[in-house]
XYZ file of C-alpha atoms in Angstrom:
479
model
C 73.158 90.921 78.178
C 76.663 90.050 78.890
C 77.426 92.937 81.129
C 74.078 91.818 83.204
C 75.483 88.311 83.294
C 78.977 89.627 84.744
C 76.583 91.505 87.553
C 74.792 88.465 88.346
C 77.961 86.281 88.982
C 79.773 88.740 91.118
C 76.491 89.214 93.011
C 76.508 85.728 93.681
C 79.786 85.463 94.816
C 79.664 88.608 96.953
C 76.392 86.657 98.092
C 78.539 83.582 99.238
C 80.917 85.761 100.911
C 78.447 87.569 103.009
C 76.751 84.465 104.215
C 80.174 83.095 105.358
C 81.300 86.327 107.048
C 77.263 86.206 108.463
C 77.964 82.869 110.313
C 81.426 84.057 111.299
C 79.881 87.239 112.906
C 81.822 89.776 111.266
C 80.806 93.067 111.975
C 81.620 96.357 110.195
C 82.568 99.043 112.762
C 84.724 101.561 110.510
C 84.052 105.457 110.540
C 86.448 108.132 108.141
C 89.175 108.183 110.439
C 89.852 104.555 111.020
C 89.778 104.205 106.994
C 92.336 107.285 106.722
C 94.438 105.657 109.398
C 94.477 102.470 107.120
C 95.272 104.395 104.164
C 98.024 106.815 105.309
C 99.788 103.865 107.095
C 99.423 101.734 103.252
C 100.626 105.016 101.485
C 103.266 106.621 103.934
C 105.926 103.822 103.627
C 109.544 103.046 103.399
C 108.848 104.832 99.831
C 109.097 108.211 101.437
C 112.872 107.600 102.295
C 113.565 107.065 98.532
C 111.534 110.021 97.701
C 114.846 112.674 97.555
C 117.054 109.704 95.624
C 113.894 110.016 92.768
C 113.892 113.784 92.720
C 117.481 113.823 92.048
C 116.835 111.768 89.033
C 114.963 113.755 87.920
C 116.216 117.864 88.644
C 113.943 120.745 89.464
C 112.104 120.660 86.399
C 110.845 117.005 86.721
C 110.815 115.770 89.847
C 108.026 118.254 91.619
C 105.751 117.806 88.873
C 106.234 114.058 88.945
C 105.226 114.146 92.370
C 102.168 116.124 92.000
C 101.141 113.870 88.888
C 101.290 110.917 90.590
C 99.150 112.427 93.625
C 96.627 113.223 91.350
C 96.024 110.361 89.100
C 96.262 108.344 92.445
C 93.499 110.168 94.172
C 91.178 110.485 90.990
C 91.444 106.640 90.331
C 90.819 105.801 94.125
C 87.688 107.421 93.504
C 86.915 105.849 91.041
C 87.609 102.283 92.290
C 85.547 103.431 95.852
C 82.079 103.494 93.475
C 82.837 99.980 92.389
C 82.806 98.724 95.960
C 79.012 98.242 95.319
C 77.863 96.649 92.145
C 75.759 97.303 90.106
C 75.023 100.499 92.139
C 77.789 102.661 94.197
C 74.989 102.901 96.647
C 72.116 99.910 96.916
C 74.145 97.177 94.549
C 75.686 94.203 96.831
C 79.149 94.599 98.639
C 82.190 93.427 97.238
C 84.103 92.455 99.742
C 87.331 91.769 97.700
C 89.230 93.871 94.727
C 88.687 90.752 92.970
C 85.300 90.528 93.402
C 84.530 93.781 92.503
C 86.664 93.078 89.286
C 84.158 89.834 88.934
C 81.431 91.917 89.186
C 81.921 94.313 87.043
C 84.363 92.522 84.003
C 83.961 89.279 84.352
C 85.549 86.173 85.590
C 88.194 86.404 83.034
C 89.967 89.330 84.265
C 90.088 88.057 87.804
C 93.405 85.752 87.239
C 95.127 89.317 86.199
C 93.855 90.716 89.022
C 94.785 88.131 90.653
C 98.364 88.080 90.064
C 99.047 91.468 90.334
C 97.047 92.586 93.712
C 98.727 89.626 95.487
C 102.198 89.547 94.154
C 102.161 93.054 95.297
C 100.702 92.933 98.075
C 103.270 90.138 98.882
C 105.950 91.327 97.503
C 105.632 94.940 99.157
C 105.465 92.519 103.081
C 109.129 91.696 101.092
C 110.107 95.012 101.041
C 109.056 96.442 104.147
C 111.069 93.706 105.789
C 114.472 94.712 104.023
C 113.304 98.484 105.071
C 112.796 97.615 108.578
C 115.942 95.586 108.979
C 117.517 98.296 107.642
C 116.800 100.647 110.042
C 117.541 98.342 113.218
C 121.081 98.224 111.101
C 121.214 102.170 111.050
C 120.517 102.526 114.784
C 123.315 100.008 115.134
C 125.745 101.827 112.754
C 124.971 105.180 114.886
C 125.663 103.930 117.736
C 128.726 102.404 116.868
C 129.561 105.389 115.340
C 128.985 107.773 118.496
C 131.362 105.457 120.596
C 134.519 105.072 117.902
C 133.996 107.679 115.271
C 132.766 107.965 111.827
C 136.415 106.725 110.645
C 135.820 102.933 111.965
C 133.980 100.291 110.222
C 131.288 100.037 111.903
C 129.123 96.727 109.867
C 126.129 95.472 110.537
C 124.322 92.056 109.435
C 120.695 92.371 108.606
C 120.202 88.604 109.090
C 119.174 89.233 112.319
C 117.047 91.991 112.429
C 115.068 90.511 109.976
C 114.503 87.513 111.701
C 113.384 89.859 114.448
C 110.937 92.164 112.551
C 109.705 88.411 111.144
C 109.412 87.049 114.689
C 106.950 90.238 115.941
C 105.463 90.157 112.235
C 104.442 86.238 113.473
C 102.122 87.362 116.185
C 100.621 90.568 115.103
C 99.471 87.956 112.398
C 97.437 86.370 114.837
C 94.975 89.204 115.007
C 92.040 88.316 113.069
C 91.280 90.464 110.697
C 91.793 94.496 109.187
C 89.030 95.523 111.480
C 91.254 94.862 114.580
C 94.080 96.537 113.924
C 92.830 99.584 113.576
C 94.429 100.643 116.856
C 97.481 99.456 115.219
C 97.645 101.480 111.906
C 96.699 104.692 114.571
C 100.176 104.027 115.766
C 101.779 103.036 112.424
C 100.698 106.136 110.772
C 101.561 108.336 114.471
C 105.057 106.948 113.686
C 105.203 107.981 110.035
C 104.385 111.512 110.778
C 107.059 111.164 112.953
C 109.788 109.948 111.076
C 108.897 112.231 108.133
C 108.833 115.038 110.273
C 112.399 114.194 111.556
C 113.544 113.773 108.234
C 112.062 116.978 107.087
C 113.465 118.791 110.365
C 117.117 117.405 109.443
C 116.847 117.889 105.738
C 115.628 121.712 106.540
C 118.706 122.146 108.846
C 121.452 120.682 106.335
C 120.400 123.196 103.500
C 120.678 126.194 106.553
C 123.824 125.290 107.548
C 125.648 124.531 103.981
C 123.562 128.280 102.796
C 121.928 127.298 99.572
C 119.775 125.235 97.837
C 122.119 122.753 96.002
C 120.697 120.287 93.175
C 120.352 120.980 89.114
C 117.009 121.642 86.771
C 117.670 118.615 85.164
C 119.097 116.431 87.994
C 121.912 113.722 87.689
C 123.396 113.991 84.896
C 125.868 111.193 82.785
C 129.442 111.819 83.006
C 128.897 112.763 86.393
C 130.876 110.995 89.080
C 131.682 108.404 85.998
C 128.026 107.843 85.527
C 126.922 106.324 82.158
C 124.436 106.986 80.043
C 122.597 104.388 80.124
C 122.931 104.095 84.472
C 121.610 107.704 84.009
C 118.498 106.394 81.995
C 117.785 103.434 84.137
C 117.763 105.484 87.533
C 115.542 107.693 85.905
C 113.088 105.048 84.724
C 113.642 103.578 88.855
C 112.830 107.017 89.602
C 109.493 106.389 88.537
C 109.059 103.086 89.975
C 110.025 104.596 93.629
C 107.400 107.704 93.653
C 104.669 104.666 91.938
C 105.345 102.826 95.349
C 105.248 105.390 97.258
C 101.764 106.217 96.123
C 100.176 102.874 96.036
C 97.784 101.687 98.166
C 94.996 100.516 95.112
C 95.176 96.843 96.383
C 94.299 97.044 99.548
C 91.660 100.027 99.025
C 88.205 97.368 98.552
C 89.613 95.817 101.607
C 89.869 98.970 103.629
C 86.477 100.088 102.133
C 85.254 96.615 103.343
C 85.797 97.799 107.128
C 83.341 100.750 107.218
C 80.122 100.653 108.471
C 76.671 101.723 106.877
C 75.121 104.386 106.772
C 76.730 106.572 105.313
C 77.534 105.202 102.274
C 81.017 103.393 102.065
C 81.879 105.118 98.737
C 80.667 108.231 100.110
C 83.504 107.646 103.894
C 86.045 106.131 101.238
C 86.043 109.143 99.082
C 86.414 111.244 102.269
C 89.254 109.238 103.718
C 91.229 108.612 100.351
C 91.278 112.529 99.748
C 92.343 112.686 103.502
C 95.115 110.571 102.985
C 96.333 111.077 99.662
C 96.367 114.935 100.611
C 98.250 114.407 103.794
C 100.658 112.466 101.964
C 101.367 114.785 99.105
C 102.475 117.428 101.305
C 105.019 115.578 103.025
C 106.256 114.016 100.252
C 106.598 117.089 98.358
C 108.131 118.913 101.299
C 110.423 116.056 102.401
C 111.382 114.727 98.934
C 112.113 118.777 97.342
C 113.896 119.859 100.537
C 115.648 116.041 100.634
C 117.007 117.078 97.179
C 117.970 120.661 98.554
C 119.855 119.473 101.479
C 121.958 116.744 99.323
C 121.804 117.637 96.084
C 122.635 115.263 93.367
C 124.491 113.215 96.108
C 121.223 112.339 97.366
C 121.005 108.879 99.129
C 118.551 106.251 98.675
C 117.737 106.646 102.172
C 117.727 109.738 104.068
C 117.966 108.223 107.602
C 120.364 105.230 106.939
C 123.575 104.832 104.634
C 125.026 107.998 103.841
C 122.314 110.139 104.697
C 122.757 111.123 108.187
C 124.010 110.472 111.804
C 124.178 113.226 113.619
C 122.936 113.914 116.011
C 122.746 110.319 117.037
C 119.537 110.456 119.508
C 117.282 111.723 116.601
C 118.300 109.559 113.848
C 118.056 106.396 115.851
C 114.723 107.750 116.993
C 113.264 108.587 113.489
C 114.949 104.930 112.844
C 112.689 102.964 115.796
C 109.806 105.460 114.007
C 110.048 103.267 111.190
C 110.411 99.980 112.584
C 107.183 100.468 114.634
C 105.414 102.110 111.767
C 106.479 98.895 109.201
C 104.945 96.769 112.256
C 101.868 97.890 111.231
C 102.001 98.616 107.732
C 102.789 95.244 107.214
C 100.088 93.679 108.583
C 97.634 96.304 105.804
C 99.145 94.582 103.105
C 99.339 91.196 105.035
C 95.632 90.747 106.532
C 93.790 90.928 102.805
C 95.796 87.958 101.773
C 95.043 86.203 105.010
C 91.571 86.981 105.095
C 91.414 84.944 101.289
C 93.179 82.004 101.833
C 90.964 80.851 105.105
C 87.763 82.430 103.656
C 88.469 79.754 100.185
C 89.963 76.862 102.807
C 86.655 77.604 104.723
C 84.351 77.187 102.231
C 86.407 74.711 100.494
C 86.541 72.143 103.173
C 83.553 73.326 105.854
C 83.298 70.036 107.423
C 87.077 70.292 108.671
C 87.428 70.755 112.378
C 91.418 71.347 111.829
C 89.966 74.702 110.190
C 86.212 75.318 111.708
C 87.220 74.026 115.338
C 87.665 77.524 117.246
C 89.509 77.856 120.434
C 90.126 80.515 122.574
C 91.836 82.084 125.937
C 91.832 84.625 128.058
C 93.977 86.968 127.971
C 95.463 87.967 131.410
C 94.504 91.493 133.125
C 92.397 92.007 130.107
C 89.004 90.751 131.571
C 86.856 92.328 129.265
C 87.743 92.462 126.080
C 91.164 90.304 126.426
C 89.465 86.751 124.830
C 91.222 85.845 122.030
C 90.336 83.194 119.492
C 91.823 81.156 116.928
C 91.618 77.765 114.596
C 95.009 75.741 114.603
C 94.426 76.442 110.229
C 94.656 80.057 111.215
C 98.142 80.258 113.229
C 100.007 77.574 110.729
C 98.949 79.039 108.217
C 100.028 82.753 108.797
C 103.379 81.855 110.538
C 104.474 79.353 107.263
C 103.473 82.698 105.083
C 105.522 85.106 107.150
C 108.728 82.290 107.758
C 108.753 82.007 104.204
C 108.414 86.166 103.252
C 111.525 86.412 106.092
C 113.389 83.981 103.543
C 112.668 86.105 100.547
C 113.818 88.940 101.873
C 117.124 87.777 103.102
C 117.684 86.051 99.621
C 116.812 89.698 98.158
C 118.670 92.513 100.197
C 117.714 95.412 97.816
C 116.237 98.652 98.895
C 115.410 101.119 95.739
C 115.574 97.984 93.414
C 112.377 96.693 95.251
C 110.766 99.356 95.744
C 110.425 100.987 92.152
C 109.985 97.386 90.783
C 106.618 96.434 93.027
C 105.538 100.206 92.033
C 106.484 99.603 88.558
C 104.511 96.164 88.074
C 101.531 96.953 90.362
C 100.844 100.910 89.060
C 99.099 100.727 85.786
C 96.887 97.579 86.553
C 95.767 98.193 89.736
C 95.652 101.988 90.024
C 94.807 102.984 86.760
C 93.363 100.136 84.445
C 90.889 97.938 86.426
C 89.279 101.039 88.548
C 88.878 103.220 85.095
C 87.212 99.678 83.332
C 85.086 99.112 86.483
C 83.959 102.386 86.470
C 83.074 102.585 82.596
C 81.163 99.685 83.205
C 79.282 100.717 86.030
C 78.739 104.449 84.121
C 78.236 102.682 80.831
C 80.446 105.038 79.236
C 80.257 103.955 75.883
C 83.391 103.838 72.897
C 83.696 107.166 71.577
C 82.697 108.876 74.241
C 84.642 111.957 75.052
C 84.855 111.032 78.406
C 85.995 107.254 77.587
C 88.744 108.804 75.223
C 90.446 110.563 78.172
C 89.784 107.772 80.384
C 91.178 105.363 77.990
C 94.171 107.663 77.520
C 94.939 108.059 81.234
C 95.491 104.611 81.117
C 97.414 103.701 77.985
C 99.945 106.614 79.526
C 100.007 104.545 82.694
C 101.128 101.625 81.142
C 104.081 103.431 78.767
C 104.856 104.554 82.518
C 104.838 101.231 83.958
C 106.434 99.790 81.674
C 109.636 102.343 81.401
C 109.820 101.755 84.996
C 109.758 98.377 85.255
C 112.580 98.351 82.465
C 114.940 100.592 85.119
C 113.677 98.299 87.906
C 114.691 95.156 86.462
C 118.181 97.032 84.920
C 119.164 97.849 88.324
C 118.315 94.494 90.078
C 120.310 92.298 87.778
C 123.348 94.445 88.461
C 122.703 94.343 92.205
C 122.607 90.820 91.750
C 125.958 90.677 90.206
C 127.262 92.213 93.927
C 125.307 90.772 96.018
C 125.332 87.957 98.285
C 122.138 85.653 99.742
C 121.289 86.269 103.123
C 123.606 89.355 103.126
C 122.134 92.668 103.370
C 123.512 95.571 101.590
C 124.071 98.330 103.546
């Protein structure tokens, strides 16, 4: 009776939803492909460029099987959260537009605040990080060209102040497209970019272990004592370790949104399942290739970033071009992780106040030399809205200048809930997999590892940030 209680509210909130996006005309136009575009441009991220840092952490022995791990849970729990897009059926049950409405559906109002708090946070917090990335890289293409014109023996700084205000600046007006379904064109070019970058980095990594003639690294990676490394550092980039191939692997909270985009029939679990395994297998092999060989090429000297700091700079054209790769691919990434939040705030401001012209009053233009399709409309609610959110995410990240710290603490946090525990709950609920159950004992046990893993990570995450902290300075990026 409870269970068909928890169905009934999230079918009437799904219900409300539908009628609002009804009267808004929103139309769902997404095939396969424009679902794997989204989710190889959420997935391949600035993660990747930690990926050779992690494997060094964690040797031979570890660090490829860590990698393949991860790939797998992530994939079998995407699947598992695609079925729950529909409730109570995979198939004829009533959309959830929202991860939080499918976690309403299917558990209950009470679990939506934890959903909540981790999908956003992570969501926003990962908009953070791909700002410090981006910044970053304008910083390396700065660096390299310094370099090429007075040598690698000058000091040759760069402020990230400004490039971030930059990235924020073009961040502010890809914000002003309306929703995921029209930028699909721009997570084509996002994940173009990412293949390219990854493929540079692979080409250079491949080329470093030729010309040095071996395979350099250890079974068991960094060890303590090395380089005056303690024991406890050596435990605490380990535990990162974990964080950074978690973040590179997410892509859980934006997933139901994603899902949301594709068009009927065929079933959306059916496209998502398709496009997921697409993605997630694409993925895997460049990680694998780019994060082993990264480890190959450097060793236990491996950077945090392959294509900035002391990875490389020669030869100058194709770093600063697998650089400019990134940049254009975090355009787009960021506005994955960015859109779901938008999409929330003016959908509750909507049907919170839906007699206010300041947010129902729509205005539009014309585009110029677009006569066709170049119309573009907008509430004043709309652009305030999204450029206060992205001014203040621009603040953040100058006040937090980290790279690795970031990253394996938003993969940390945001792994076991939304990855592992809510899709496996949703699912057992939607299977009524009972307790006892053979199949609810592994289930249940794929997630309690998860959160020893999460938590271990979060641990190194939060170790390594509070001694960054002690160096750092606001508004100062480390580089």
């Amino acid at each position: 009776m409870m269970r068909e209680m928890r169905l009934r509210t999230g079918m009437e909130e799904s219900s409300g939803i539908q009628e609002f996006e009804e009267e808004y005309g929103r139309q769902r136009e997404g095939t396969v492909w424009s679902a794997t575009a989204h989710v190889v441009t959420a997935v391949i991220g600035s993660g990747v460029l930690a990926l050779a840092w992690s494997v060094a952490q964690l040797g031979w022995l570890l660090g490829p099987i860590i990698l393949s791990a991860f790939a797998g849970v992530t994939y079998y729990t995407s699947t598992l959260l695609a079925e729950c897009y529909r409730a109570p059926h995979p198939v004829t049950g009533s959309r959830n537009p929202t991860y939080m409405n499918a976690v309403r559906s299917y558990l209950g109002p009470k679990r939506v605040f934890m959903c909540g708090v981790a999908q956003y946070i992570n969501l926003w917090g990962t908009m953070v990080g791909y700002t410090i990335t981006a910044s970053v890289s304008m910083m390396a293409v700065k660096r390299s060209n310094c370099f090429k014109k007075y040598g690698h023996k000058t000091e040759c700084g760069a402020s990230g102040n400004q490039f971030m205000i930059i990235f924020g600046l073009i961040e502010l007006l890809l914000s002003q497209l309306p929703s995921l379904e029209n930028i699909t064109w721009l997570s084509v070019v996002a994940a173009v970019m990412s293949f390219g970058y990854s493929s540079i980095g692979l080409c250079l990594c491949l080329a470093k272990v030729v010309s040095h003639g071996g395979i350099r690294g250890s079974l068991l990676g960094v060890m303590s004592g090395s380089s005056g490394l303690s024991s406890a550092t050596r435990t605490w980039n380990v535990l990162q370790a974990l964080g950074n191939i978690a973040f590179a692997y997410t892509f859980a909270e934006v997933l139901i949104e994603i899902q949301d985009t594709l068009k009927s029939p065929p079933p959306e679990n059916e496209s998502m399942k398709k496009a997921t395994m697409y993605g997630i297998g694409t993925t895997t092999v460049f990680y694998l290739s780019l994060g082993c060989i990264g480890y190959a090429a450097f060793g236990n000297a491996a950077p945090g970033n392959i294509l900035t700091g002391f990875g490389f700079y020669d030869p100058f054209w194709l770093v600063d071009i697998a650089n400019l790769f990134i940049v254009i691919h975090l355009f787009g990434a960021y506005q994955v992780y960015a859109q779901p939040i938008f999409a929330t705030l003016e959908r509750k401001m909507a049907v919170r106040w839906p007699m206010a012209t300041f947010i129902h009053t729509i205005y539009s233009f014309q585009v110029p030399f677009m006569e066709k399709s170049g119309l573009l409309s907008f509430t004043l609610s709309k652009v305030i809205l999204r450029s206060i959110f992205i001014v203040f995410t621009t603040l953040v990240a100058m006040l937090l200048p980290f790279f690795n710290s970031v990253l394996g603490l938003l993969g940390a946090i945001s792994f076991w809930p939304l990855t592992v525990y809510f899709p496996v709950s949703m699912y057992m609920a939607q299977a009524k997999i009972t307790r006892g159950h053979p199949k609810w004992v592994l289930l249940q046990g794929l997630s309690f590892v998860s959160l020893l893993i999460s938590i271990a990570a979060s641990v190194g995450s939060v170790a390594d940030i509070v001694g960054s902290l002690k160096r750092a300075k606001p508004f100062h990026t480390q580089y």
